[in-house]
């Protein structure tokens, strides 16, 4: 699977990226990157893994119950890839 380039990630996040690092690329259908912005850090999960939509629903349910989980920034389809962005700090 091809990684999204910085310009694509900045478009999705609507923010300038200071730096980024790959956290997990062990699955062919999904990639996880940690992205550092000026005011926050975002965990981006994207790929062809259909489980990302389900994962987003799980986080949303936890938030409704006031459980501590990363904040879901968005879950969308971008150029055929499922993208889940979580704020982690």
C-alpha angles and dihedrals in degrees: 000000000000119000119237111251122239093259091056092049092047089051091052094045095038088223142096114262117226095188142330140201135196110246099179132005097155094115121068093217100047141042129192120203131179110220124195118210128178094263105022148010120245130199108212120197116183142156143087093305106125089200091079091079091052091047090054091053090051092053091047091052091050091051091053087056091050092246116152110255135139113283113256107229095181145327114208146141113254119183092334096314124113106232126196118183120193127186108225104173 
